[in-house]
Tab-separated table of C-alpha atoms in Angstrom:
chain	number	residue	atom	x	y	z
U	1401	UNK	CA	2.851	119.357	124.282
U	1402	UNK	CA	4.769	116.484	125.800
U	1403	UNK	CA	8.478	117.238	125.466
U	1404	UNK	CA	11.361	114.854	126.075
U	1405	UNK	CA	14.769	116.357	126.429
U	1406	UNK	CA	17.909	114.249	126.051
U	1407	UNK	CA	20.929	115.923	127.710
U	1408	UNK	CA	23.326	113.233	129.172
U	1409	UNK	CA	26.090	115.677	130.246
U	1410	UNK	CA	24.517	117.968	132.794
U	1411	UNK	CA	27.659	120.015	133.723
U	1412	UNK	CA	31.226	120.266	132.534
U	1413	UNK	CA	33.540	117.626	133.980
U	1414	UNK	CA	36.770	118.881	135.543
U	1415	UNK	CA	39.866	117.452	133.940
U	1416	UNK	CA	38.119	114.235	132.910
U	1417	UNK	CA	36.491	113.797	136.240
U	1418	UNK	CA	32.731	114.272	136.936
U	1419	UNK	CA	32.504	116.234	140.310
U	1420	UNK	CA	29.934	115.183	142.803
U	1421	UNK	CA	27.249	117.895	143.104
U	1422	UNK	CA	24.483	118.473	145.702
U	1423	UNK	CA	22.095	119.922	143.127
U	1424	UNK	CA	21.314	120.249	139.367
U	1425	UNK	CA	19.304	123.487	139.855
U	1426	UNK	CA	22.068	125.687	138.761
U	1427	UNK	CA	22.678	123.806	135.490
U	1428	UNK	CA	21.697	125.320	132.103
U	1429	UNK	CA	19.425	122.475	131.045
U	1430	UNK	CA	17.519	122.379	134.354
U	1431	UNK	CA	16.585	126.122	133.815
U	1432	UNK	CA	15.840	125.392	130.132
U	1433	UNK	CA	13.200	122.704	131.342
U	1434	UNK	CA	11.755	125.482	133.579
U	1435	UNK	CA	11.366	127.576	130.469
U	1436	UNK	CA	9.342	124.850	128.669
U	1437	UNK	CA	7.248	124.380	131.692
U	1438	UNK	CA	6.620	128.203	131.893
U	1439	UNK	CA	5.542	128.025	128.243
U	1440	UNK	CA	2.829	125.461	129.197
U	1441	UNK	CA	4.512	122.198	128.171
U	1442	UNK	CA	4.933	118.871	130.037
U	1443	UNK	CA	8.706	118.171	130.220
U	1444	UNK	CA	10.867	115.007	130.985
U	1445	UNK	CA	14.670	115.323	131.083
U	1446	UNK	CA	16.921	112.387	130.582
U	1447	UNK	CA	20.477	112.485	131.881
U	1448	UNK	CA	23.388	110.221	132.420
U	1449	UNK	CA	23.379	108.405	135.777
U	1450	UNK	CA	26.926	109.680	136.515
U	1451	UNK	CA	25.540	113.302	136.772
U	1452	UNK	CA	22.902	112.407	139.452
U	1453	UNK	CA	23.297	114.782	142.381
U	1454	UNK	CA	24.433	113.513	145.795
U	1455	UNK	CA	21.413	114.774	147.560
U	1456	UNK	CA	17.800	113.880	146.809
U	1457	UNK	CA	15.997	116.769	145.141
U	1458	UNK	CA	12.497	117.539	144.113
U	1459	UNK	CA	11.994	118.873	140.629
U	1460	UNK	CA	8.914	120.533	139.057
U	1461	UNK	CA	9.248	118.306	136.022
U	1462	UNK	CA	10.285	114.616	135.484
U	1463	UNK	CA	14.041	113.717	135.481
U	1464	UNK	CA	15.183	110.221	134.575
U	1465	UNK	CA	18.829	108.977	134.935
U	1466	UNK	CA	20.204	106.277	132.643
U	1467	UNK	CA	23.281	104.162	133.259
U	1468	UNK	CA	26.258	104.476	130.907
U	1469	UNK	CA	27.761	101.354	129.366
U	1470	UNK	CA	31.110	100.597	127.604
U	1471	UNK	CA	32.583	103.388	129.703
U	1472	UNK	CA	36.204	102.736	128.745
U	1473	UNK	CA	35.439	103.133	125.007
U	1474	UNK	CA	32.798	105.911	125.550
U	1475	UNK	CA	33.700	107.882	128.662
U	1476	UNK	CA	30.699	109.530	130.385
U	1477	UNK	CA	32.718	112.699	130.591
U	1478	UNK	CA	32.694	113.017	126.731
U	1479	UNK	CA	30.397	110.646	124.953
U	1480	UNK	CA	28.037	108.712	127.268
U	1481	UNK	CA	26.514	105.618	125.728
U	1482	UNK	CA	23.405	104.083	127.241
U	1483	UNK	CA	21.631	101.155	125.635
U	1484	UNK	CA	19.161	101.636	128.631
U	1485	UNK	CA	18.216	104.980	127.230
U	1486	UNK	CA	17.746	103.454	123.661
U	1487	UNK	CA	15.338	100.846	125.089
U	1488	UNK	CA	13.408	103.585	126.941
U	1489	UNK	CA	13.086	105.590	123.660
U	1490	UNK	CA	11.891	102.552	121.689
U	1491	UNK	CA	9.146	101.963	124.334
U	1492	UNK	CA	8.197	105.568	124.931
U	1493	UNK	CA	8.970	107.861	121.989
U	1494	UNK	CA	5.414	107.555	120.654
U	1495	UNK	CA	4.058	109.173	123.721
U	1496	UNK	CA	6.012	112.462	123.154
U	1497	UNK	CA	5.204	115.253	120.790
U	1498	UNK	CA	8.792	116.470	120.426
U	1499	UNK	CA	12.227	115.100	121.430
U	1500	UNK	CA	14.971	117.727	121.907
U	1501	UNK	CA	18.453	116.222	122.066
U	1502	UNK	CA	21.829	117.938	122.730
U	1503	UNK	CA	24.500	117.644	120.104
U	1504	UNK	CA	24.581	115.817	116.655
U	1505	UNK	CA	27.689	114.056	117.953
U	1506	UNK	CA	25.997	112.143	120.760
U	1507	UNK	CA	24.402	108.718	121.269
U	1508	UNK	CA	21.079	110.050	122.427
U	1509	UNK	CA	20.698	112.018	119.238
U	1510	UNK	CA	21.629	108.970	117.199
U	1511	UNK	CA	19.002	106.841	119.045
U	1512	UNK	CA	16.339	109.589	118.555
U	1513	UNK	CA	17.230	110.013	114.879
U	1514	UNK	CA	16.785	106.262	114.339
U	1515	UNK	CA	13.689	105.854	116.453
U	1516	UNK	CA	11.675	109.007	116.019
U	1517	UNK	CA	13.336	111.215	113.291
U	1518	UNK	CA	10.162	113.226	112.450
U	1519	UNK	CA	9.714	114.495	116.005
U	1520	UNK	CA	13.384	114.988	116.889
U	1521	UNK	CA	15.185	118.373	117.183
U	1522	UNK	CA	18.913	118.367	117.724
U	1523	UNK	CA	20.191	121.383	119.518
U	1524	UNK	CA	23.689	122.037	118.552
U	1525	UNK	CA	26.328	123.518	120.784
U	1526	UNK	CA	29.704	122.247	119.319
U	1527	UNK	CA	31.195	124.553	116.705
U	1528	UNK	CA	34.450	122.471	116.178
U	1529	UNK	CA	35.445	118.926	116.128
U	1530	UNK	CA	36.471	117.830	119.785
U	1531	UNK	CA	40.261	117.605	119.800
U	1532	UNK	CA	40.412	114.105	121.316
U	1533	UNK	CA	42.331	111.469	119.209
U	1534	UNK	CA	43.171	114.035	116.620
U	1535	UNK	CA	39.516	114.809	115.924
U	1536	UNK	CA	39.065	111.499	114.214
U	1537	UNK	CA	36.069	110.143	116.206
U	1538	UNK	CA	34.204	113.354	115.632
U	1539	UNK	CA	35.006	113.482	111.935
U	1540	UNK	CA	34.024	109.858	111.528
U	1541	UNK	CA	30.731	110.455	113.403
U	1542	UNK	CA	29.670	113.567	111.383
U	1543	UNK	CA	30.675	112.014	108.000
U	1544	UNK	CA	29.746	108.319	108.345
U	1545	UNK	CA	26.934	108.250	110.972
U	1546	UNK	CA	25.342	111.777	110.914
U	1547	UNK	CA	25.164	112.147	107.129
U	1548	UNK	CA	23.431	108.831	106.328
U	1549	UNK	CA	21.593	107.952	109.588
U	1550	UNK	CA	20.708	111.368	111.268
U	1551	UNK	CA	19.704	113.465	108.204
U	1552	UNK	CA	15.964	113.622	108.905
U	1553	UNK	CA	15.824	115.490	112.333
U	1554	UNK	CA	15.920	119.285	112.411
U	1555	UNK	CA	19.057	120.777	113.781
U	1556	UNK	CA	18.922	124.113	115.581
U	1557	UNK	CA	22.241	125.765	116.633
U	1558	UNK	CA	22.988	127.611	119.732
U	1559	UNK	CA	25.388	130.192	118.049
U	1560	UNK	CA	26.332	131.298	114.545
U	1561	UNK	CA	29.610	129.446	114.829
U	1562	UNK	CA	27.795	126.268	115.713
U	1563	UNK	CA	25.341	126.753	112.737
U	1564	UNK	CA	28.215	127.406	110.349
U	1565	UNK	CA	29.974	124.195	111.523
U	1566	UNK	CA	27.108	121.763	111.605
U	1567	UNK	CA	25.542	122.824	108.355
U	1568	UNK	CA	28.531	121.424	106.564
U	1569	UNK	CA	27.334	117.988	107.523
U	1570	UNK	CA	23.611	118.349	108.028
U	1571	UNK	CA	21.421	119.903	105.341
U	1572	UNK	CA	18.404	120.168	107.555
U	1573	UNK	CA	19.856	122.883	109.774
U	1574	UNK	CA	17.757	125.849	110.695
U	1575	UNK	CA	18.969	129.511	110.129
U	1576	UNK	CA	17.493	130.330	113.399
U	1577	UNK	CA	19.947	130.671	116.407
U	1578	UNK	CA	18.667	129.595	119.835
U	1579	UNK	CA	21.255	130.292	122.573
U	1580	UNK	CA	21.173	128.903	126.159
U	1581	UNK	CA	18.239	130.244	128.069
U	1582	UNK	CA	18.702	131.955	131.454
U	1583	UNK	CA	16.086	131.626	134.199
U	1584	UNK	CA	14.970	135.234	134.387
U	1585	UNK	CA	13.348	134.597	137.746
U	1586	UNK	CA	16.795	133.924	139.301
U	1587	UNK	CA	18.694	136.660	137.542
U	1588	UNK	CA	17.482	140.177	138.268
U	1589	UNK	CA	18.117	142.795	135.597
U	1590	UNK	CA	19.616	145.877	137.308
U	1591	UNK	CA	20.726	149.272	135.894
U	1592	UNK	CA	22.122	150.638	139.200
U	1593	UNK	CA	25.822	149.542	139.303
U	1594	UNK	CA	28.584	149.880	141.896
U	1595	UNK	CA	32.319	150.244	141.459
U	1596	UNK	CA	32.860	146.528	141.102
U	1597	UNK	CA	33.861	143.962	138.544
U	1598	UNK	CA	32.933	140.330	138.580
U	1599	UNK	CA	34.655	137.019	137.429
U	1600	UNK	CA	32.456	133.948	137.333
U	1601	UNK	CA	34.740	130.903	136.486
U	1602	UNK	CA	36.315	127.681	137.792
U	1603	UNK	CA	39.810	128.456	139.049
U	1604	UNK	CA	41.579	126.353	136.561
U	1605	UNK	CA	44.330	127.101	133.972
U	1606	UNK	CA	42.270	127.625	130.849
U	1607	UNK	CA	40.143	130.217	132.436
U	1608	UNK	CA	43.215	132.520	132.734
U	1609	UNK	CA	41.955	134.246	135.984
U	1610	UNK	CA	45.610	135.246	136.615
U	1611	UNK	CA	45.603	137.479	133.580
U	1612	UNK	CA	42.278	139.083	134.759
U	1613	UNK	CA	43.925	139.810	138.141
U	1614	UNK	CA	47.011	141.253	136.471
U	1615	UNK	CA	44.863	143.554	134.363
U	1616	UNK	CA	42.824	144.611	137.423
U	1617	UNK	CA	45.910	145.420	139.333
U	1618	UNK	CA	46.879	147.927	136.600
U	1619	UNK	CA	43.414	149.313	136.538
U	1620	UNK	CA	43.176	150.056	140.320
U	1621	UNK	CA	46.411	151.937	140.063
U	1622	UNK	CA	44.816	154.308	137.531
U	1623	UNK	CA	42.851	157.266	138.954
U	1624	UNK	CA	39.685	156.141	137.196
U	1625	UNK	CA	39.937	152.617	138.765
U	1626	UNK	CA	41.219	153.419	142.299
U	1627	UNK	CA	37.829	152.855	144.025
U	1628	UNK	CA	36.979	149.536	142.327
U	1629	UNK	CA	36.797	146.046	143.711
U	1630	UNK	CA	37.013	142.687	141.900
U	1631	UNK	CA	34.685	139.860	143.015
U	1632	UNK	CA	35.727	136.223	141.990
U	1633	UNK	CA	33.152	133.505	142.118
U	1634	UNK	CA	34.248	129.952	141.632
U	1635	UNK	CA	36.439	127.219	143.075
U	1636	UNK	CA	39.360	125.189	141.648
U	1637	UNK	CA	42.930	123.989	142.180
U	1638	UNK	CA	44.468	127.378	141.388
U	1639	UNK	CA	42.829	129.189	144.269
U	1640	UNK	CA	45.869	129.468	146.574
U	1641	UNK	CA	48.029	130.423	143.658
U	1642	UNK	CA	45.684	133.186	142.609
U	1643	UNK	CA	45.476	134.476	146.219
U	1644	UNK	CA	49.182	134.526	146.380
U	1645	UNK	CA	49.256	136.653	143.091
U	1646	UNK	CA	46.722	139.177	144.763
U	1647	UNK	CA	49.017	139.398	147.841
U	1648	UNK	CA	52.102	139.973	145.738
U	1649	UNK	CA	50.273	142.628	143.834
U	1650	UNK	CA	49.290	144.348	147.025
U	1651	UNK	CA	45.532	144.432	146.184
U	1652	UNK	CA	44.180	142.092	148.935
U	1653	UNK	CA	41.782	144.806	150.119
U	1654	UNK	CA	40.370	145.047	146.400
U	1655	UNK	CA	39.903	141.366	145.594
U	1656	UNK	CA	37.479	138.987	147.244
U	1657	UNK	CA	37.323	135.192	146.491
U	1658	UNK	CA	33.828	134.032	147.209
U	1659	UNK	CA	34.374	130.302	146.374
U	1660	UNK	CA	31.502	128.265	144.888
U	1661	UNK	CA	28.422	130.473	145.250
U	1662	UNK	CA	24.729	129.531	144.493
U	1663	UNK	CA	23.201	131.640	141.801
U	1664	UNK	CA	20.735	133.049	144.491
U	1665	UNK	CA	23.628	134.639	146.262
U	1666	UNK	CA	25.888	135.475	143.279
U	1667	UNK	CA	23.231	137.339	141.328
U	1668	UNK	CA	23.216	140.123	143.922
U	1669	UNK	CA	26.793	140.890	143.172
U	1670	UNK	CA	26.782	140.207	139.385
U	1671	UNK	CA	23.745	142.368	138.770
U	1672	UNK	CA	25.488	145.332	140.516
U	1673	UNK	CA	28.881	144.821	138.772
U	1674	UNK	CA	29.858	147.177	135.943
U	1675	UNK	CA	31.297	144.296	134.026
U	1676	UNK	CA	31.850	140.545	133.927
U	1677	UNK	CA	35.355	139.675	132.901
U	1678	UNK	CA	36.243	136.623	130.776
U	1679	UNK	CA	39.740	135.521	129.358
U	1680	UNK	CA	39.154	131.842	128.636
U	1681	UNK	CA	41.518	130.128	126.214
U	1682	UNK	CA	39.307	127.177	125.275
U	1683	UNK	CA	35.572	127.312	126.229
U	1684	UNK	CA	33.327	127.609	123.211
U	1685	UNK	CA	30.210	128.226	125.296
U	1686	UNK	CA	30.456	130.294	128.437
U	1687	UNK	CA	27.131	130.449	130.287
U	1688	UNK	CA	28.306	133.351	132.475
U	1689	UNK	CA	28.006	135.579	129.395
U	1690	UNK	CA	24.217	135.347	128.976
U	1691	UNK	CA	23.812	135.320	132.699
U	1692	UNK	CA	25.597	138.619	132.985
U	1693	UNK	CA	23.662	140.150	130.169
U	1694	UNK	CA	20.349	139.109	131.779
U	1695	UNK	CA	21.509	140.935	134.899
U	1696	UNK	CA	22.130	144.057	132.787
U	1697	UNK	CA	25.903	143.598	133.246
U	1698	UNK	CA	28.116	144.257	130.262
U	1699	UNK	CA	30.766	141.602	129.335
U	1700	UNK	CA	34.460	142.153	128.566
U	1701	UNK	CA	35.619	139.080	126.767
U	1702	UNK	CA	38.156	137.786	124.284
U	1703	UNK	CA	36.957	136.323	120.954
U	1704	UNK	CA	37.126	132.627	122.149
U	1705	UNK	CA	33.512	132.069	123.379
U	1706	UNK	CA	30.942	131.570	120.606
U	1707	UNK	CA	28.670	134.189	122.213
U	1708	UNK	CA	31.411	136.869	121.796
U	1709	UNK	CA	29.769	137.513	118.400
U	1710	UNK	CA	26.472	138.409	120.015
U	1711	UNK	CA	28.261	140.713	122.438
U	1712	UNK	CA	30.114	142.482	119.586
U	1713	UNK	CA	26.972	142.637	117.324
U	1714	UNK	CA	24.705	144.198	119.956
U	1715	UNK	CA	27.326	146.250	121.841
U	1716	UNK	CA	26.736	144.280	125.051
U	1717	UNK	CA	30.215	144.952	126.173
U	1718	UNK	CA	33.709	144.691	124.571
U	1719	UNK	CA	35.310	141.849	122.626
U	1720	UNK	CA	38.935	141.946	122.295
U	1721	UNK	CA	41.842	139.290	122.557
U	1722	UNK	CA	44.383	140.108	125.217
U	1723	UNK	CA	42.222	142.967	126.595
U	1724	UNK	CA	43.630	144.968	129.389
U	1725	UNK	CA	43.682	148.408	131.090
U	1726	UNK	CA	42.375	150.360	128.060
U	1727	UNK	CA	39.294	148.119	127.729
U	1728	UNK	CA	38.640	148.175	131.500
U	1729	UNK	CA	38.774	152.037	131.342
U	1730	UNK	CA	36.347	152.056	128.376
U	1731	UNK	CA	33.699	149.599	129.742
U	1732	UNK	CA	33.645	151.490	133.174
U	1733	UNK	CA	33.880	154.894	131.757
U	1734	UNK	CA	31.041	154.413	129.174
U	1735	UNK	CA	29.195	151.892	131.438
U	1736	UNK	CA	25.686	153.361	131.141
U	1737	UNK	CA	25.561	152.853	127.339
U	1738	UNK	CA	26.594	149.183	127.575
U	1739	UNK	CA	24.178	148.588	130.467
U	1740	UNK	CA	21.279	149.990	128.612
U	1741	UNK	CA	22.077	147.707	125.662
U	1742	UNK	CA	22.101	144.713	127.955
U	1743	UNK	CA	18.815	145.616	129.542
U	1744	UNK	CA	17.203	145.991	126.223
U	1745	UNK	CA	18.565	142.603	124.884
U	1746	UNK	CA	18.055	140.603	128.148
U	1747	UNK	CA	14.564	139.288	127.187
U	1748	UNK	CA	15.989	137.397	124.173
U	1749	UNK	CA	18.149	135.364	126.406
U	1750	UNK	CA	15.676	133.983	128.895
U	1751	UNK	CA	14.894	130.224	129.016
U	1752	UNK	CA	11.214	130.995	128.288
U	1753	UNK	CA	12.210	132.826	125.005
U	1754	UNK	CA	14.681	129.952	124.072
U	1755	UNK	CA	11.971	127.278	124.793
U	1756	UNK	CA	9.321	129.017	122.740
U	1757	UNK	CA	11.736	129.678	119.875
U	1758	UNK	CA	12.814	126.018	119.699
U	1759	UNK	CA	9.215	124.742	119.835
U	1760	UNK	CA	8.017	127.268	117.174
U	1761	UNK	CA	10.860	126.422	114.810
U	1762	UNK	CA	9.939	122.639	115.103
U	1763	UNK	CA	6.291	123.363	114.564
U	1764	UNK	CA	7.103	125.556	111.531
U	1765	UNK	CA	9.024	122.814	109.879
U	1766	UNK	CA	6.164	120.230	110.636
U	1767	UNK	CA	3.786	122.513	108.630
U	1768	UNK	CA	5.988	122.589	105.523
């Protein structure tokens, strides 16, 4: 099949600013496109021009970038609007078998729903109304644009929370959940663990890496945790502040800051860690959760991420708000059981599995 993927926002902007990146090859949607290719499909990805990488890259599938317009009204960090993309769809939609678009609340999804509704699948990530402007733009969109103008395409959610949310506004929502797919070729599943714990996060306030460090400082003072090290992968404005916290706690020999690390290097450490630690206060979708599970590494998280439900349901780690020493002792002390669950569940989180499930769900609806 010829598949067109509409995903304007390729990675999360930082504080309303789109960072310049050298590559898109670590993004979730890039790796999903590889899953579609692996499944035998011809893929073209459409993204906003603002997310084009600084360096020229070669891709094993087509990528097109479209300029955003009316950027004061519709900032590319939140709601890119591209009449150029709409014109492209009008001219070319007939040449594709299926169009997969991210989010009901997005201009590309609106264009696809108006131009080719019968071949459009909307892959829904949001599970709440975005808070901007008291949630009014989102409420308006779902009630007065999505209900009358976007009712025909199939919606498939990426989490149970997203399905429960979007089905309030869109009757043609599948019961099937298709989470972000992880490129299994880049993340090696490993059952052999070392006495290490990992954090994969931007070093920004909402990630609460300071709380993780404080809990780890308690853990290494406990006899069961005295040999452990903490590896932190990510960069951000709080790096010096967090390093100062580590120095004050007297655990400099136990904590390493790796900075921004390509997946190819990070996976060696993540796959050997006994747990991946998460304490975010706002992120609904944390891609490091499925990445860890595909590595066979259990997750210790609070209830904030949508995929925390999956972690809890399948015993892929521990889900608890304000987790601390007790949870660190449990996940390291009974590590083999959690690791075995992750290894067994990992195939369901690959980009190949996600791509095949999305296509099969679309085809099953076409036959009804």
